[in-house]
Amino acid sequence: MRRERSTTWRNIASSCGIIFLTLALSACGRNMFDQPKAELYEASPYFSDGSSARPLVEGTVSRQRGSIDATYVSGQDENGLLSELPIPVSLGLLQRGQERYNIYCSPCHNYSGDGQGMIVQRGFPSPTSFHDQRLRDATVGYFYNAMTNGFGRMLSYASRIPPEDRWAIAAYIRALQLSQYATLEDVPEDIRLELLQSQGAIR
Ligand code: HEC
């Protein structure tokens, strides 16, 4: 009984020690927070125009593509949704698209694009397969637009995926669609043999 009580006291004492050390070692000052600085749009007597915000240096060009190319960012021009990718297709673009697609879209649309991703298998509404004829006929801008503005029950991805990556994903969805309807003739000749061997079709 006595030994139990002394263990309890020892536990309490060591808990107090840990709390004390935590407080003693944590930073207490608010110097960083309170340092002299201008808040956004705050007035300032320091500059002659009375504003703390400084104008852009003359000739500054935004590196954000959207600020100079509205079609690229909106995915549409005066004729509606773009039917052609506004950037050149390259292996790098498709690989980036694949990576982003697998992260952001595959949980519902599945790696193959058939709309049976893991979340759908757990009860989320199933999107139409990307291999459905209607979506095979859709423009590349249609996919970009669905990501940008959302589609029905699907939320917009505009805040999570920048335009560059949205186009990369749209290009990759096109590749996914092709992959389901590709013939042997679509495979470059130099790797056709390799493919047939790996399938066991020839030795
Ligand atoms: C949380 C699940 C989920 C994720 C993640 C998701 N989607 Fe969707 N998506 C849906 C559902 C569900 C629909 C159908 C919505 C409806 O009809 O109300 C849909 C519809 C679409 C459509 C329109 C299809 C049609 O029938 O016309 C496109 C295009 C699309 N998604 C692309 C994407 C892309 C690209 C991504 C990744 C950036 C993505 N989605 C991520 C669930 C998802």
Short mmCIF file of C-alpha atoms and ligand atoms in Angstrom, two decimals:
data_model
loop_
_atom_site.label_atom_id
_atom_site.label_comp_id
_atom_site.label_asym_id
_atom_site.label_seq_id
_atom_site.Cartn_x
_atom_site.Cartn_y
_atom_site.Cartn_z
CA MET A 1 0.00 0.00 0.00
CA ARG A 2 2.73 2.43 1.00
CA ARG A 3 4.75 1.55 -2.05
CA GLU A 4 1.73 2.27 -4.26
CA ARG A 5 1.29 5.71 -2.74
CA SER A 6 4.96 6.63 -3.22
CA THR A 7 4.75 5.56 -6.89
CA THR A 8 1.74 7.86 -7.34
CA TRP A 9 3.66 10.81 -5.85
CA ARG A 10 6.62 10.06 -8.03
CA ASN A 11 4.35 10.04 -11.10
CA ILE A 12 2.83 13.39 -10.14
CA ALA A 13 6.26 14.90 -9.50
CA SER A 14 7.62 13.75 -12.86
CA SER A 15 4.50 15.03 -14.69
CA CYS A 16 4.98 18.45 -13.07
CA GLY A 17 8.64 18.38 -14.12
CA ILE A 18 7.70 17.68 -17.76
CA ILE A 19 5.11 20.49 -17.77
CA PHE A 20 7.64 22.90 -16.26
CA LEU A 21 10.30 21.96 -18.81
CA THR A 22 7.83 22.31 -21.70
CA LEU A 23 6.94 25.82 -20.59
CA ALA A 24 10.53 26.80 -19.87
CA LEU A 25 11.84 25.58 -23.22
CA SER A 26 9.08 27.03 -25.43
CA ALA A 27 9.57 30.48 -26.92
CA CYS A 28 7.63 33.08 -24.97
CA GLY A 29 8.41 36.34 -26.71
CA ARG A 30 6.05 37.87 -29.28
CA ASN A 31 8.88 39.89 -30.84
CA MET A 32 8.57 38.20 -34.24
CA PHE A 33 4.83 38.72 -34.26
CA ASP A 34 4.95 42.33 -33.08
CA GLN A 35 7.88 43.49 -35.20
CA PRO A 36 7.40 46.74 -37.15
CA LYS A 37 5.87 45.89 -40.52
CA ALA A 38 3.14 47.15 -42.83
CA GLU A 39 -0.10 45.19 -42.96
CA LEU A 40 -1.74 44.66 -46.35
CA TYR A 41 -2.87 48.01 -47.86
CA GLU A 42 -1.94 49.85 -44.67
CA ALA A 43 -1.29 53.60 -44.95
CA SER A 44 2.30 54.67 -44.45
CA PRO A 45 3.79 58.12 -43.90
CA TYR A 46 7.11 56.71 -45.11
CA PHE A 47 6.33 56.99 -48.84
CA SER A 48 5.18 60.18 -50.53
CA ASP A 49 1.97 58.60 -51.87
CA GLY A 50 0.98 57.63 -48.31
CA SER A 51 0.60 53.93 -49.16
CA SER A 52 2.72 51.11 -47.78
CA ALA A 53 2.05 49.02 -50.93
CA ARG A 54 4.58 49.78 -53.66
CA PRO A 55 3.67 49.88 -57.35
CA LEU A 56 5.16 47.21 -59.63
CA VAL A 57 8.46 48.08 -61.23
CA GLU A 58 7.81 49.40 -64.72
CA GLY A 59 7.93 46.68 -67.38
CA THR A 60 7.18 43.85 -64.92
CA VAL A 61 5.75 40.82 -66.72
CA SER A 62 3.75 38.31 -64.71
CA ARG A 63 5.11 34.80 -64.90
CA GLN A 64 1.63 33.44 -64.31
CA ARG A 65 0.54 32.40 -67.75
CA GLY A 66 -3.11 33.24 -67.13
CA SER A 67 -2.46 36.89 -66.78
CA ILE A 68 -1.35 37.07 -70.38
CA ASP A 69 -3.41 34.28 -71.95
CA ALA A 70 -7.05 34.11 -70.91
CA THR A 71 -7.84 31.26 -73.33
CA TYR A 72 -5.22 29.08 -71.70
CA VAL A 73 -6.65 29.63 -68.24
CA SER A 74 -10.37 29.51 -69.03
CA GLY A 75 -10.03 26.66 -71.55
CA GLN A 76 -12.33 28.47 -73.96
CA ASP A 77 -12.19 31.00 -76.75
CA GLU A 78 -14.92 32.75 -78.73
CA ASN A 79 -15.92 29.40 -80.30
CA GLY A 80 -16.45 27.70 -76.93
CA LEU A 81 -14.40 24.98 -75.19
CA LEU A 82 -11.03 24.37 -76.84
CA SER A 83 -10.90 21.34 -79.09
CA GLU A 84 -7.09 21.35 -79.23
CA LEU A 85 -4.54 21.40 -76.43
CA PRO A 86 -3.18 24.95 -76.13
CA ILE A 87 0.31 23.56 -75.38
CA PRO A 88 2.54 21.12 -77.27
CA VAL A 89 2.17 17.45 -76.32
CA SER A 90 5.32 15.77 -75.12
CA LEU A 91 6.17 12.63 -73.20
CA GLY A 92 7.01 14.82 -70.21
CA LEU A 93 3.57 16.44 -70.30
CA LEU A 94 1.81 13.07 -70.42
CA GLN A 95 3.95 11.72 -67.58
CA ARG A 96 3.13 14.77 -65.47
CA GLY A 97 -0.54 14.33 -66.36
CA GLN A 98 -0.43 10.67 -65.40
CA GLU A 99 1.14 11.46 -62.05
CA ARG A 100 -1.41 14.22 -61.26
CA TYR A 101 -4.32 12.13 -62.56
CA ASN A 102 -3.34 9.20 -60.37
CA ILE A 103 -3.21 11.48 -57.35
CA TYR A 104 -6.32 13.61 -57.88
CA CYS A 105 -8.70 11.70 -60.15
CA SER A 106 -8.05 7.97 -59.81
CA PRO A 107 -9.72 7.64 -56.37
CA CYS A 108 -13.06 8.03 -58.20
CA HIS A 109 -12.36 7.74 -61.93
CA ASN A 110 -9.99 4.79 -61.41
CA TYR A 111 -6.50 4.39 -62.88
CA SER A 112 -7.99 3.20 -66.15
CA GLY A 113 -10.66 5.93 -66.28
CA ASP A 114 -13.58 3.50 -66.11
CA GLY A 115 -15.17 5.38 -63.17
CA GLN A 116 -14.83 2.50 -60.69
CA GLY A 117 -12.18 3.97 -58.37
CA MET A 118 -11.76 2.95 -54.75
CA ILE A 119 -14.10 5.64 -53.38
CA VAL A 120 -16.79 4.54 -55.82
CA GLN A 121 -16.29 0.95 -54.71
CA ARG A 122 -16.99 2.22 -51.18
CA GLY A 123 -20.27 3.85 -52.19
CA PHE A 124 -19.54 7.23 -53.85
CA PRO A 125 -21.64 7.90 -56.99
CA SER A 126 -19.95 6.47 -60.05
CA PRO A 127 -18.89 8.93 -62.76
CA THR A 128 -19.37 7.96 -66.40
CA SER A 129 -16.45 6.00 -67.82
CA PHE A 130 -14.03 8.10 -69.86
CA HIS A 131 -14.30 5.34 -72.46
CA ASP A 132 -17.98 6.02 -72.99
CA GLN A 133 -18.57 7.20 -76.57
CA ARG A 134 -19.96 10.54 -75.38
CA LEU A 135 -16.73 11.30 -73.55
CA ARG A 136 -14.53 9.95 -76.33
CA ASP A 137 -16.23 12.51 -78.58
CA ALA A 138 -15.84 15.32 -76.01
CA THR A 139 -13.25 18.02 -76.64
CA VAL A 140 -10.08 18.23 -74.58
CA GLY A 141 -11.43 21.55 -73.29
CA TYR A 142 -14.40 19.65 -71.85
CA PHE A 143 -12.13 17.78 -69.44
CA TYR A 144 -10.22 20.92 -68.57
CA ASN A 145 -13.52 22.68 -67.91
CA ALA A 146 -14.83 19.92 -65.62
CA MET A 147 -11.68 20.22 -63.49
CA THR A 148 -11.83 24.03 -63.51
CA ASN A 149 -15.51 24.54 -62.74
CA GLY A 150 -16.54 21.21 -61.29
CA PHE A 151 -19.22 18.98 -62.78
CA GLY A 152 -22.48 18.10 -61.01
CA ARG A 153 -21.53 16.38 -57.78
CA MET A 154 -17.84 16.72 -58.51
CA LEU A 155 -16.17 19.74 -56.94
CA SER A 156 -13.90 22.15 -58.82
CA TYR A 157 -10.19 21.39 -58.72
CA ALA A 158 -9.16 24.93 -59.68
CA SER A 159 -7.79 25.76 -56.23
CA ARG A 160 -5.81 22.53 -56.00
CA ILE A 161 -4.51 21.97 -59.53
CA PRO A 162 -2.89 24.87 -61.44
CA PRO A 163 -3.82 25.36 -65.13
CA GLU A 164 -0.56 23.77 -66.37
CA ASP A 165 -1.38 20.55 -64.57
CA ARG A 166 -5.05 20.63 -65.58
CA TRP A 167 -3.96 20.63 -69.23
CA ALA A 168 -1.46 17.85 -68.51
CA ILE A 169 -4.26 15.78 -66.93
CA ALA A 170 -6.61 16.50 -69.85
CA ALA A 171 -3.90 15.33 -72.28
CA TYR A 172 -3.37 12.19 -70.21
CA ILE A 173 -7.11 11.40 -70.21
CA ARG A 174 -6.92 11.54 -74.01
CA ALA A 175 -4.04 9.05 -73.87
CA LEU A 176 -6.07 6.83 -71.52
CA GLN A 177 -8.96 6.91 -73.96
CA LEU A 178 -6.68 5.97 -76.85
CA SER A 179 -5.13 3.17 -74.81
CA GLN A 180 -8.45 1.33 -74.54
CA TYR A 181 -8.98 1.31 -78.29
CA ALA A 182 -5.42 1.00 -79.54
CA THR A 183 -4.49 -1.60 -82.13
CA LEU A 184 -1.13 -3.23 -82.69
CA GLU A 185 -0.56 -0.84 -85.60
CA ASP A 186 -0.65 2.09 -83.14
CA VAL A 187 2.43 0.69 -81.38
CA PRO A 188 5.71 1.98 -82.86
CA GLU A 189 7.30 -0.75 -84.93
CA ASP A 190 10.50 -0.96 -82.93
CA ILE A 191 8.71 -1.86 -79.71
CA ARG A 192 5.97 -4.00 -81.28
CA LEU A 193 8.19 -7.07 -81.18
CA GLU A 194 9.02 -6.50 -77.53
CA LEU A 195 5.32 -6.16 -76.70
CA LEU A 196 4.39 -9.36 -78.51
CA GLN A 197 7.18 -11.22 -76.72
CA SER A 198 6.06 -9.94 -73.33
CA GLN A 199 2.53 -11.12 -74.11
CA GLY A 200 3.88 -14.55 -74.97
CA ALA A 201 2.44 -14.22 -78.47
CA ILE A 202 5.82 -14.97 -80.02
CA ARG A 203 9.15 -16.20 -78.70
C1 HEC B 1 -14.46 12.28 -55.24
C2 HEC B 1 -14.65 11.63 -56.50
C3 HEC B 1 -14.12 12.30 -57.75
C4 HEC B 1 -12.86 12.77 -58.00
C5 HEC B 1 -11.66 12.69 -57.07
C6 HEC B 1 -12.87 13.31 -59.32
N1 HEC B 1 -14.10 13.16 -59.88
FE1 HEC B 1 -14.65 13.70 -61.76
N2 HEC B 1 -16.55 13.12 -61.37
C7 HEC B 1 -16.98 12.51 -60.21
C8 HEC B 1 -18.42 12.26 -60.30
C9 HEC B 1 -19.27 11.56 -59.25
C10 HEC B 1 -18.84 12.75 -61.55
C11 HEC B 1 -20.25 12.77 -62.11
C12 HEC B 1 -20.93 13.94 -61.44
C13 HEC B 1 -22.38 14.07 -61.80
O1 HEC B 1 -22.81 13.56 -62.85
O2 HEC B 1 -23.09 14.73 -61.00
C14 HEC B 1 -17.63 13.29 -62.20
C15 HEC B 1 -17.61 13.85 -63.47
C16 HEC B 1 -16.48 14.19 -64.16
C17 HEC B 1 -16.44 14.61 -65.54
C18 HEC B 1 -17.66 14.76 -66.46
C19 HEC B 1 -18.03 13.40 -67.00
C20 HEC B 1 -19.32 13.45 -67.81
O3 HEC B 1 -20.18 12.56 -67.56
O4 HEC B 1 -19.49 14.32 -68.67
C21 HEC B 1 -15.14 14.82 -65.87
C22 HEC B 1 -14.59 15.24 -67.22
C23 HEC B 1 -14.36 14.56 -64.68
N3 HEC B 1 -15.20 14.17 -63.66
C24 HEC B 1 -12.99 14.66 -64.60
C25 HEC B 1 -12.27 14.53 -63.41
C26 HEC B 1 -10.86 14.79 -63.31
C27 HEC B 1 -9.96 15.16 -64.48
C28 HEC B 1 -10.52 14.60 -62.00
C29 HEC B 1 -9.18 14.79 -61.36
C30 HEC B 1 -8.63 16.11 -61.46
C31 HEC B 1 -11.71 14.20 -61.29
N4 HEC B 1 -12.75 14.18 -62.18
C32 HEC B 1 -11.76 13.88 -59.95
C33 HEC B 1 -16.21 12.20 -59.12
C34 HEC B 1 -14.89 12.55 -58.95
#
